[in-house]
Amino acid sequence: MSDLQRSFAKAKLAGLPFNPPLPPGTLLEDDEDERELIPEPSPDDDSSSASSASSASSTGSTGTIRPSPSKHLFVRPKGYDTGRHKTLDPLPWSDFFSQELYLERFTPNAKLTHHVYLTPPGPKGPLFVTHHGAGSSGLSFAVCASEIRKALPEAGILSLDARGHGETTYQRLKHGTQTPLEAEDLKADWVLDLNLEVLSEDMATAVRLTQAKMGWAELPGLILVGHSLGGAVVVDVAKEGKLGNAVLGFAVLDVVEGSAIDALASMETYLSSRPTTFPSVSAGIEWHTRTRTIRNPFSARVSVPSLLCPTPITLSPSAPPLTRSFSPTMTSTLSSSSTTFPSDELINPLIPSTSSLQPSRRTWTWRTNLTTTSPFWHSWFLSLSSKFLSAKGGKLLLLAGTDRLDKELMIGQMQGKYQLQVFPDAGHFIQEDLPAKTAGVLVDFWRRNEGGVLVLPRKVGEGAVIGGLKKVGDVGEKEVGH
């Protein structure tokens, strides 16, 4: 361009009005009607997973922007928020269940109030009864429950909080009365009984109490579903016949005897490295997602709040040192054992402080102290594989990896004694990481076993086998009686 042309262009531009660039995400008024809302995130979305990068083009992925038909092709839709606080807001249980029940029962020495979440089944629908793992709650099945209802609208879901978890409470009473023990009568070394037999009796009792509360003349067909510790509980319930012939089948999620017992050796180390307090519920949700303990943020928003409770403030002259706390402001990459010490906003709740007058400065801690459950760990999983294979009813095992199979289960699977499904993209919390896929398998499992007939995969030699494992749905079926 010559000097004459350049001077002419500058003169022309100088005469035009100055229009500053619009802020990112701004639309002109006449284009507001052309915004397209982003759909709800997929229940199985794993936005924190490194492997999810390949799915970034999916319109169901969180944060995906659909081009607008207007000239503003890359404008974010109205209501889109990239802020952390928006996506970490807790979700209420009522978005996933129709009601919650508090079911009381008395023993000679205690009052136990079972807390359950319930969506009743239709006239001919089954009831999926779910039991969570240690340290978790009934809301770990919340998103999966809604997905079951989508796939099978007649289905009901009963998701319970085990004793010492969620909102199920245990109150010690004076023997033979309904009078609570006085403070001086409470022994400091007392530990809540979490033996497997006690937990399985609790589960059966919660089902029976729900039946009485709802006025059901008889129980609907039951599919018992247990995750981790809950898997051991449902196997025990089925093995001992505590719910009779109402049980059509049971499903165990990501727990087998061998690997579970092996993992106990490192459990105390893991628990000692976790944060003991959080400055807020949202910070607890963030810790679970950033450490990939739960890979689905949508599920974490409903399940994690029930795992936490306000840290109690005790005025004690012998206060312990400052505890490990998770700070949501950290920017470094976290592992499941990463911790940070709190700022001045995180007050040690055991030190006398004026912070007790400021609720907004309270911290949150774990509702269930898993360390106190250590005396029961080994007994939970002892003989689990043999009990699983010999219990009456249809059997389903969902795993996050085939390496979790022990020898006894491998042989049983080759003999066609149970249905196996593997989700290699999921973490330990299969029902939270992939709720829609888990729900689909559970509904299909019920359909295979409704009517009192067990439907198992074919034995080795009768169908295709890939790497020693049958791909569920790809092989034929055979029917066997109870």
Short mmCIF file of C-alpha atoms in Angstrom, two decimals:
data_model
loop_
_atom_site.label_atom_id
_atom_site.label_comp_id
_atom_site.label_asym_id
_atom_site.label_seq_id
_atom_site.Cartn_x
_atom_site.Cartn_y
_atom_site.Cartn_z
CA MET A 1 0.00 0.00 0.00
CA SER A 2 1.41 3.42 -1.00
CA ASP A 3 1.72 6.31 1.43
CA LEU A 4 -1.12 8.09 -0.39
CA GLN A 5 -3.46 5.08 0.03
CA ARG A 6 -2.51 4.71 3.71
CA SER A 7 -3.24 8.38 4.43
CA PHE A 8 -6.58 8.16 2.66
CA ALA A 9 -7.63 5.08 4.73
CA LYS A 10 -6.67 6.75 8.02
CA ALA A 11 -8.71 9.81 7.12
CA LYS A 12 -11.78 7.69 6.38
CA LEU A 13 -11.47 5.65 9.62
CA ALA A 14 -11.02 8.76 11.73
CA GLY A 15 -14.45 9.96 10.68
CA LEU A 16 -16.24 6.80 11.88
CA PRO A 17 -17.73 6.55 15.44
CA PHE A 18 -15.80 4.42 17.96
CA ASN A 19 -17.54 1.21 19.03
CA PRO A 20 -15.66 -0.68 21.78
CA PRO A 21 -15.68 -4.48 21.50
CA LEU A 22 -18.52 -6.26 23.33
CA PRO A 23 -17.63 -8.27 26.44
CA PRO A 24 -17.37 -12.03 25.89
CA GLY A 25 -20.77 -13.72 25.94
CA THR A 26 -22.72 -10.53 25.14
CA LEU A 27 -25.54 -10.66 22.62
CA LEU A 28 -27.35 -7.89 20.85
CA GLU A 29 -30.93 -7.35 22.06
CA ASP A 30 -32.49 -8.48 18.79
CA ASP A 31 -30.58 -11.75 19.01
CA GLU A 32 -31.72 -12.78 22.50
CA ASP A 33 -34.53 -14.93 21.15
CA GLU A 34 -32.05 -16.92 19.13
CA ARG A 35 -30.10 -18.27 22.10
CA GLU A 36 -30.05 -22.04 22.48
CA LEU A 37 -29.98 -23.52 25.95
CA ILE A 38 -27.43 -26.18 26.78
CA PRO A 39 -29.08 -29.50 27.66
CA GLU A 40 -28.72 -31.01 31.12
CA PRO A 41 -25.40 -32.84 31.52
CA SER A 42 -25.50 -36.54 30.81
CA PRO A 43 -25.89 -38.58 34.00
CA ASP A 44 -22.83 -40.57 32.96
CA ASP A 45 -20.73 -37.49 32.22
CA ASP A 46 -17.16 -37.71 33.49
CA SER A 47 -15.97 -34.21 32.74
CA SER A 48 -13.00 -34.55 35.07
CA SER A 49 -11.66 -37.62 33.33
CA ALA A 50 -8.66 -37.33 31.10
CA SER A 51 -10.26 -39.90 28.85
CA SER A 52 -13.26 -37.65 28.32
CA ALA A 53 -11.35 -35.33 26.04
CA SER A 54 -12.29 -37.43 23.05
CA SER A 55 -15.97 -36.88 23.80
CA ALA A 56 -15.74 -33.11 23.95
CA SER A 57 -17.65 -32.78 20.70
CA SER A 58 -20.72 -34.51 22.11
CA THR A 59 -23.68 -32.18 22.53
CA GLY A 60 -24.53 -33.92 25.80
CA SER A 61 -21.19 -33.04 27.40
CA THR A 62 -21.10 -30.41 30.10
CA GLY A 63 -20.09 -27.03 28.73
CA THR A 64 -20.56 -27.87 25.05
CA ILE A 65 -21.63 -24.84 23.01
CA ARG A 66 -24.07 -25.34 20.18
CA PRO A 67 -23.68 -22.88 17.28
CA SER A 68 -26.48 -20.35 17.11
CA PRO A 69 -28.29 -19.88 13.79
CA SER A 70 -27.56 -16.16 14.14
CA LYS A 71 -24.34 -14.54 13.07
CA HIS A 72 -22.99 -14.90 16.63
CA LEU A 73 -21.91 -18.49 16.18
CA PHE A 74 -19.84 -18.92 19.32
CA VAL A 75 -21.80 -16.95 21.91
CA ARG A 76 -22.49 -18.87 25.14
CA PRO A 77 -26.20 -19.38 25.82
CA LYS A 78 -28.07 -17.42 28.45
CA GLY A 79 -27.62 -18.77 31.95
CA TYR A 80 -24.35 -20.49 31.14
CA ASP A 81 -21.98 -20.16 34.06
CA THR A 82 -18.37 -21.27 34.02
CA GLY A 83 -17.96 -20.41 37.69
CA ARG A 84 -17.05 -23.12 40.17
CA HIS A 85 -19.77 -22.26 42.69
CA LYS A 86 -22.62 -22.71 40.19
CA THR A 87 -21.66 -26.27 39.30
CA LEU A 88 -20.89 -27.29 42.88
CA ASP A 89 -24.22 -26.33 44.40
CA PRO A 90 -25.71 -29.27 46.33
CA LEU A 91 -28.79 -30.91 44.84
CA PRO A 92 -31.78 -31.92 47.02
CA TRP A 93 -32.76 -35.57 47.49
CA SER A 94 -36.30 -34.69 46.39
CA ASP A 95 -35.06 -34.34 42.80
CA PHE A 96 -34.48 -38.10 42.74
CA PHE A 97 -36.92 -39.72 45.19
CA SER A 98 -40.58 -39.06 45.94
CA GLN A 99 -40.33 -39.32 49.73
CA GLU A 100 -38.15 -40.09 52.71
CA LEU A 101 -39.19 -42.19 55.70
CA TYR A 102 -38.04 -42.37 59.32
CA LEU A 103 -38.81 -45.86 60.61
CA GLU A 104 -38.41 -46.50 64.34
CA ARG A 105 -37.74 -49.77 66.07
CA PHE A 106 -36.73 -50.58 69.64
CA THR A 107 -34.44 -53.20 71.12
CA PRO A 108 -33.97 -53.84 74.84
CA ASN A 109 -31.03 -51.41 74.88
CA ALA A 110 -31.53 -48.99 72.00
CA LYS A 111 -33.80 -47.07 69.67
CA LEU A 112 -32.85 -47.32 66.01
CA THR A 113 -34.42 -44.92 63.51
CA HIS A 114 -33.94 -46.17 59.97
CA HIS A 115 -33.82 -43.40 57.38
CA VAL A 116 -34.71 -44.41 53.82
CA TYR A 117 -35.40 -42.72 50.50
CA LEU A 118 -38.32 -44.15 48.57
CA THR A 119 -40.03 -43.99 45.23
CA PRO A 120 -42.84 -46.59 45.42
CA PRO A 121 -43.23 -49.09 42.57
CA GLY A 122 -46.22 -49.33 40.28
CA PRO A 123 -48.77 -52.15 40.62
CA LYS A 124 -46.63 -54.64 38.74
CA GLY A 125 -43.22 -53.06 39.09
CA PRO A 126 -40.22 -54.40 41.01
CA LEU A 127 -38.59 -52.71 43.98
CA PHE A 128 -34.85 -52.11 43.75
CA VAL A 129 -33.46 -52.03 47.30
CA THR A 130 -30.02 -50.43 47.49
CA HIS A 131 -27.36 -50.49 50.20
CA HIS A 132 -24.38 -48.14 50.05
CA GLY A 133 -20.75 -48.75 51.00
CA ALA A 134 -18.92 -47.82 54.18
CA GLY A 135 -18.81 -44.08 54.81
CA SER A 136 -21.37 -43.35 52.11
CA SER A 137 -25.17 -42.93 52.23
CA GLY A 138 -28.38 -43.86 50.44
CA LEU A 139 -27.94 -40.86 48.16
CA SER A 140 -25.02 -42.54 46.42
CA PHE A 141 -27.76 -44.26 44.39
CA ALA A 142 -29.82 -41.09 43.81
CA VAL A 143 -28.95 -40.43 40.17
CA CYS A 144 -28.94 -44.14 39.36
CA ALA A 145 -32.43 -44.38 40.90
CA SER A 146 -33.79 -41.71 38.59
CA GLU A 147 -32.20 -43.47 35.63
CA ILE A 148 -33.86 -46.74 36.63
CA ARG A 149 -37.21 -44.94 36.60
CA LYS A 150 -36.50 -43.57 33.15
CA ALA A 151 -35.77 -47.05 31.82
CA LEU A 152 -38.58 -48.73 33.80
CA PRO A 153 -41.27 -46.24 34.96
CA GLU A 154 -43.08 -48.92 36.98
CA ALA A 155 -40.00 -49.64 39.11
CA GLY A 156 -39.68 -48.53 42.70
CA ILE A 157 -36.46 -47.70 44.53
CA LEU A 158 -35.78 -48.00 48.24
CA SER A 159 -32.37 -46.61 49.19
CA LEU A 160 -31.41 -46.84 52.84
CA ASP A 161 -28.90 -45.22 55.16
CA ALA A 162 -27.07 -47.86 57.21
CA ARG A 163 -26.68 -47.38 60.94
CA GLY A 164 -24.00 -44.83 61.67
CA HIS A 165 -24.43 -43.35 58.18
CA GLY A 166 -26.57 -40.62 56.67
CA GLU A 167 -29.58 -39.79 58.84
CA THR A 168 -30.11 -43.22 60.39
CA THR A 169 -29.67 -42.77 64.13
CA TYR A 170 -28.90 -45.10 67.02
CA GLN A 171 -29.80 -44.02 70.55
CA ARG A 172 -28.75 -46.05 73.57
CA LEU A 173 -31.44 -46.61 76.20
CA LYS A 174 -31.61 -47.80 79.76
CA HIS A 175 -32.17 -51.55 79.63
CA GLY A 176 -35.80 -52.50 79.18
CA THR A 177 -37.00 -48.88 78.93
CA GLN A 178 -37.33 -46.13 76.35
CA THR A 179 -35.30 -43.71 78.46
CA PRO A 180 -32.01 -42.50 76.95
CA LEU A 181 -28.84 -43.12 78.93
CA GLU A 182 -27.51 -40.22 80.94
CA ALA A 183 -24.22 -38.67 79.89
CA GLU A 184 -22.40 -40.17 82.88
CA ASP A 185 -23.61 -43.64 81.88
CA LEU A 186 -22.15 -43.47 78.39
CA LYS A 187 -18.86 -45.31 78.04
CA ALA A 188 -16.19 -43.45 76.12
CA ASP A 189 -14.86 -46.65 74.54
CA TRP A 190 -18.26 -47.81 73.26
CA VAL A 191 -18.34 -48.61 69.53
CA LEU A 192 -21.45 -48.93 67.37
CA ASP A 193 -21.97 -52.55 66.34
CA LEU A 194 -21.44 -52.83 62.60
CA ASN A 195 -21.06 -56.58 62.29
CA LEU A 196 -22.25 -57.97 58.96
CA GLU A 197 -25.07 -59.92 60.60
CA VAL A 198 -26.32 -56.73 62.26
CA LEU A 199 -26.21 -54.74 59.03
CA SER A 200 -28.03 -57.42 57.04
CA GLU A 201 -30.71 -57.64 59.75
CA ASP A 202 -31.04 -53.85 59.59
CA MET A 203 -31.58 -54.00 55.84
CA ALA A 204 -34.26 -56.69 56.06
CA THR A 205 -35.95 -54.81 58.90
CA ALA A 206 -35.95 -51.53 56.95
CA VAL A 207 -37.67 -53.29 54.04
CA ARG A 208 -40.31 -54.83 56.31
CA LEU A 209 -40.93 -51.53 58.12
CA THR A 210 -41.33 -49.78 54.77
CA GLN A 211 -43.85 -52.42 53.72
CA ALA A 212 -45.86 -51.80 56.91
CA LYS A 213 -45.60 -48.02 56.56
CA MET A 214 -46.80 -48.08 52.95
CA GLY A 215 -49.56 -50.61 53.63
CA TRP A 216 -48.35 -53.17 51.09
CA ALA A 217 -50.16 -56.47 51.54
CA GLU A 218 -47.05 -58.25 50.28
CA LEU A 219 -43.63 -57.27 49.10
CA PRO A 220 -43.15 -56.62 45.39
CA GLY A 221 -40.43 -58.53 43.57
CA LEU A 222 -37.12 -57.38 45.02
CA ILE A 223 -33.80 -56.75 43.35
CA LEU A 224 -31.17 -56.16 46.04
CA VAL A 225 -28.28 -53.91 45.00
CA GLY A 226 -25.21 -53.33 47.14
CA HIS A 227 -22.07 -51.31 46.55
CA SER A 228 -18.80 -52.31 48.26
CA LEU A 229 -19.77 -53.07 51.90
CA GLY A 230 -23.37 -52.96 50.71
CA GLY A 231 -22.56 -55.81 48.35
CA ALA A 232 -21.54 -57.99 51.28
CA VAL A 233 -24.77 -57.02 53.06
CA VAL A 234 -27.12 -57.92 50.19
CA VAL A 235 -25.31 -61.24 49.69
CA ASP A 236 -25.83 -62.06 53.36
CA VAL A 237 -29.51 -61.10 53.18
CA ALA A 238 -30.01 -63.33 50.13
CA LYS A 239 -27.91 -66.19 51.52
CA GLU A 240 -29.82 -66.26 54.81
CA GLY A 241 -33.21 -65.82 53.14
CA LYS A 242 -34.11 -62.86 55.36
CA LEU A 243 -36.62 -61.52 52.83
CA GLY A 244 -37.91 -64.89 51.67
CA ASN A 245 -39.02 -65.59 48.13
CA ALA A 246 -39.62 -61.90 47.41
CA VAL A 247 -35.96 -61.64 46.34
CA LEU A 248 -35.70 -62.24 42.60
CA GLY A 249 -32.00 -61.51 42.46
CA PHE A 250 -29.17 -59.44 43.84
CA ALA A 251 -26.43 -57.30 42.35
CA VAL A 252 -23.00 -56.62 43.81
CA LEU A 253 -21.13 -53.51 42.70
CA ASP A 254 -17.34 -53.45 42.60
CA VAL A 255 -16.41 -55.68 45.50
CA VAL A 256 -14.97 -59.18 45.59
CA GLU A 257 -13.47 -60.97 48.55
CA GLY A 258 -9.85 -61.21 47.47
CA SER A 259 -9.20 -57.64 46.37
CA ALA A 260 -11.33 -56.19 49.20
CA ILE A 261 -9.34 -57.95 51.91
CA ASP A 262 -6.05 -57.04 50.21
CA ALA A 263 -7.09 -53.38 50.15
CA LEU A 264 -7.72 -53.30 53.90
CA ALA A 265 -3.98 -53.17 54.55
CA SER A 266 -3.78 -49.67 53.11
CA MET A 267 -7.15 -48.40 54.36
CA GLU A 268 -5.86 -46.78 57.54
CA THR A 269 -3.14 -44.96 55.59
CA TYR A 270 -5.76 -43.63 53.17
CA LEU A 271 -8.09 -42.50 55.93
CA SER A 272 -5.29 -40.73 57.80
CA SER A 273 -4.38 -38.77 54.68
CA ARG A 274 -7.89 -37.50 53.89
CA PRO A 275 -8.89 -33.98 54.84
CA THR A 276 -10.70 -34.03 58.18
CA THR A 277 -12.59 -30.78 57.65
CA PHE A 278 -13.93 -28.66 54.80
CA PRO A 279 -14.82 -24.95 54.87
CA SER A 280 -18.12 -25.66 53.12
CA VAL A 281 -20.23 -28.43 51.61
CA SER A 282 -19.24 -27.23 48.14
CA ALA A 283 -15.58 -27.66 49.10
CA GLY A 284 -16.36 -31.26 50.05
CA ILE A 285 -17.99 -31.82 46.68
CA GLU A 286 -14.96 -30.32 44.96
CA TRP A 287 -12.55 -32.56 46.84
CA HIS A 288 -14.46 -35.67 45.77
CA THR A 289 -14.47 -34.65 42.11
CA ARG A 290 -10.95 -33.24 41.88
CA THR A 291 -9.46 -36.35 43.47
CA ARG A 292 -11.69 -38.46 41.21
CA THR A 293 -13.14 -40.28 44.20
CA ILE A 294 -16.43 -39.61 42.40
CA ARG A 295 -15.93 -38.92 38.71
CA ASN A 296 -19.41 -37.61 37.97
CA PRO A 297 -19.87 -34.07 39.39
CA PHE A 298 -23.64 -34.24 38.92
CA SER A 299 -23.90 -37.25 41.21
CA ALA A 300 -21.42 -35.80 43.69
CA ARG A 301 -23.66 -32.75 44.13
CA VAL A 302 -26.43 -34.92 45.59
CA SER A 303 -24.42 -37.65 47.35
CA VAL A 304 -21.57 -35.77 49.03
CA PRO A 305 -23.64 -33.36 51.21
CA SER A 306 -25.07 -36.34 53.12
CA LEU A 307 -21.53 -37.48 53.98
CA LEU A 308 -20.75 -34.28 55.88
CA CYS A 309 -22.05 -32.57 58.99
CA PRO A 310 -21.14 -29.34 60.80
CA THR A 311 -18.05 -29.80 62.92
CA PRO A 312 -19.14 -29.86 66.56
CA ILE A 313 -17.70 -27.16 68.79
CA THR A 314 -16.44 -28.52 72.11
CA LEU A 315 -15.01 -26.21 74.73
CA SER A 316 -12.08 -28.29 75.92
CA PRO A 317 -8.87 -27.13 77.60
CA SER A 318 -6.97 -30.00 75.96
CA ALA A 319 -7.65 -29.28 72.32
CA PRO A 320 -5.82 -31.34 69.66
CA PRO A 321 -3.59 -29.66 67.10
CA LEU A 322 -4.94 -28.13 63.94
CA THR A 323 -6.51 -30.75 61.67
CA ARG A 324 -6.04 -31.31 57.94
CA SER A 325 -8.48 -29.24 55.92
CA PHE A 326 -9.23 -29.03 52.22
CA SER A 327 -9.00 -25.56 50.70
CA PRO A 328 -10.97 -25.04 47.49
CA THR A 329 -8.70 -22.15 46.54
CA MET A 330 -5.72 -24.37 45.83
CA THR A 331 -4.73 -24.45 42.19
CA SER A 332 -2.26 -27.33 42.17
CA THR A 333 -3.23 -30.77 40.93
CA LEU A 334 -4.56 -32.91 43.75
CA SER A 335 -4.30 -36.59 44.45
CA SER A 336 -6.62 -38.46 46.78
CA SER A 337 -4.09 -37.99 49.58
CA SER A 338 -3.46 -34.28 49.05
CA THR A 339 -4.21 -32.02 51.97
CA THR A 340 -3.59 -28.43 52.90
CA PHE A 341 -3.67 -26.59 56.16
CA PRO A 342 -6.44 -24.05 56.57
CA SER A 343 -6.33 -20.32 56.40
CA ASP A 344 -7.68 -18.13 59.18
CA GLU A 345 -11.20 -18.95 57.94
CA LEU A 346 -10.80 -22.59 59.02
CA ILE A 347 -11.07 -22.63 62.79
CA ASN A 348 -10.14 -25.66 64.87
CA PRO A 349 -13.59 -26.48 66.26
CA LEU A 350 -12.18 -27.83 69.52
CA ILE A 351 -10.47 -24.60 70.52
CA PRO A 352 -12.61 -22.09 72.47
CA SER A 353 -13.21 -19.24 70.08
CA THR A 354 -15.65 -16.49 69.28
CA SER A 355 -16.08 -18.25 65.95
CA SER A 356 -18.79 -20.30 67.65
CA LEU A 357 -20.91 -17.17 67.39
CA GLN A 358 -20.41 -17.00 63.63
CA PRO A 359 -22.15 -19.92 61.88
CA SER A 360 -20.73 -18.86 58.53
CA ARG A 361 -17.24 -19.67 59.81
CA ARG A 362 -18.07 -23.20 60.89
CA THR A 363 -16.32 -26.09 59.16
CA TRP A 364 -17.73 -29.40 57.97
CA THR A 365 -16.44 -32.86 58.82
CA TRP A 366 -17.19 -36.48 57.98
CA ARG A 367 -20.51 -37.71 59.33
CA THR A 368 -19.17 -41.26 59.68
CA ASN A 369 -15.84 -41.89 61.40
CA LEU A 370 -14.58 -44.79 59.33
CA THR A 371 -11.57 -45.35 61.58
CA THR A 372 -13.86 -46.59 64.37
CA THR A 373 -15.28 -49.24 62.02
CA SER A 374 -11.91 -50.96 61.53
CA PRO A 375 -12.68 -53.85 63.94
CA PHE A 376 -15.37 -55.02 61.47
CA TRP A 377 -13.56 -54.62 58.16
CA HIS A 378 -12.23 -58.15 57.75
CA SER A 379 -15.48 -59.85 58.77
CA TRP A 380 -17.46 -57.87 56.17
CA PHE A 381 -15.74 -59.58 53.24
CA LEU A 382 -14.78 -62.97 54.68
CA SER A 383 -16.19 -65.82 52.53
CA LEU A 384 -17.97 -63.30 50.32
CA SER A 385 -17.22 -65.13 47.07
CA SER A 386 -18.55 -68.49 48.21
CA LYS A 387 -21.66 -66.92 49.73
CA PHE A 388 -22.28 -64.96 46.52
CA LEU A 389 -22.12 -68.10 44.39
CA SER A 390 -24.27 -70.26 46.71
CA ALA A 391 -27.00 -67.74 47.61
CA LYS A 392 -30.47 -68.25 46.17
CA GLY A 393 -31.60 -65.92 43.39
CA GLY A 394 -30.26 -64.35 40.22
CA LYS A 395 -26.73 -63.00 40.57
CA LEU A 396 -25.13 -59.97 38.95
CA LEU A 397 -21.60 -58.70 39.49
CA LEU A 398 -20.66 -55.24 38.20
CA LEU A 399 -16.95 -54.40 38.29
CA ALA A 400 -14.78 -51.50 37.27
CA GLY A 401 -12.07 -53.87 36.07
CA THR A 402 -11.58 -57.59 35.44
CA ASP A 403 -8.47 -57.59 37.63
CA ARG A 404 -10.83 -57.52 40.64
CA LEU A 405 -12.01 -61.09 39.99
CA ASP A 406 -10.57 -63.69 42.34
CA LYS A 407 -10.08 -67.34 41.44
CA GLU A 408 -13.38 -68.56 42.89
CA LEU A 409 -15.39 -65.97 41.01
CA MET A 410 -13.48 -66.57 37.80
CA ILE A 411 -14.34 -70.26 37.92
CA GLY A 412 -17.96 -69.49 38.78
CA GLN A 413 -18.24 -67.09 35.87
CA MET A 414 -16.85 -69.66 33.47
CA GLN A 415 -19.47 -72.11 34.75
CA GLY A 416 -22.24 -69.57 34.06
CA LYS A 417 -23.27 -69.18 37.71
CA TYR A 418 -23.79 -65.42 37.50
CA GLN A 419 -23.95 -62.49 35.12
CA LEU A 420 -20.84 -60.33 34.86
CA GLN A 421 -20.65 -56.78 33.57
CA VAL A 422 -17.45 -54.72 33.46
CA PHE A 423 -17.29 -50.92 33.19
CA PRO A 424 -13.59 -50.14 32.66
CA ASP A 425 -14.28 -46.40 32.40
CA ALA A 426 -15.75 -46.21 35.91
CA GLY A 427 -14.05 -45.78 39.25
CA HIS A 428 -15.00 -47.57 42.45
CA PHE A 429 -18.34 -45.73 42.69
CA ILE A 430 -19.78 -47.35 39.57
CA GLN A 431 -23.37 -46.30 40.25
CA GLU A 432 -22.28 -42.66 40.57
CA ASP A 433 -19.72 -42.51 37.79
CA LEU A 434 -21.97 -44.22 35.22
CA PRO A 435 -25.52 -44.10 36.62
CA ALA A 436 -27.38 -44.48 33.31
CA LYS A 437 -25.34 -47.49 32.21
CA THR A 438 -25.61 -49.06 35.67
CA ALA A 439 -29.38 -48.52 35.65
CA GLY A 440 -29.66 -50.10 32.21
CA VAL A 441 -27.85 -53.22 33.36
CA LEU A 442 -29.96 -53.46 36.53
CA VAL A 443 -33.23 -53.14 34.62
CA ASP A 444 -32.09 -55.74 32.10
CA PHE A 445 -31.10 -58.00 35.01
CA TRP A 446 -34.61 -57.72 36.46
CA ARG A 447 -36.17 -58.53 33.10
CA ARG A 448 -34.00 -61.62 32.84
CA ASN A 449 -35.09 -62.86 36.25
CA GLU A 450 -38.68 -61.71 36.75
CA GLY A 451 -41.26 -64.45 37.24
CA GLY A 452 -39.07 -66.51 39.54
CA VAL A 453 -36.88 -67.90 36.75
CA LEU A 454 -33.15 -67.32 36.84
CA VAL A 455 -31.58 -66.47 33.50
CA LEU A 456 -27.84 -66.99 33.35
CA PRO A 457 -25.24 -66.58 30.59
CA ARG A 458 -24.28 -69.74 28.79
CA LYS A 459 -21.46 -71.86 30.09
CA VAL A 460 -18.07 -71.92 28.46
CA GLY A 461 -18.31 -73.69 25.14
CA GLU A 462 -21.96 -72.74 24.60
CA GLY A 463 -21.34 -69.13 23.56
CA ALA A 464 -18.70 -66.68 22.53
CA VAL A 465 -16.03 -65.98 25.11
CA ILE A 466 -13.70 -63.04 24.86
CA GLY A 467 -10.63 -63.13 27.05
CA GLY A 468 -12.35 -65.50 29.47
CA LEU A 469 -15.26 -63.08 29.99
CA LYS A 470 -18.61 -63.06 28.24
CA LYS A 471 -19.86 -59.76 26.93
CA VAL A 472 -23.28 -59.34 28.48
CA GLY A 473 -26.01 -59.22 25.87
CA ASP A 474 -23.81 -60.76 23.17
CA VAL A 475 -24.38 -64.40 24.12
CA GLY A 476 -27.43 -66.55 24.37
CA GLU A 477 -29.37 -67.30 27.54
CA LYS A 478 -30.66 -70.34 29.28
CA GLU A 479 -33.30 -70.66 31.96
CA VAL A 480 -32.91 -72.62 35.15
CA GLY A 481 -35.33 -72.97 38.02
CA HIS A 482 -34.78 -71.93 41.63
#
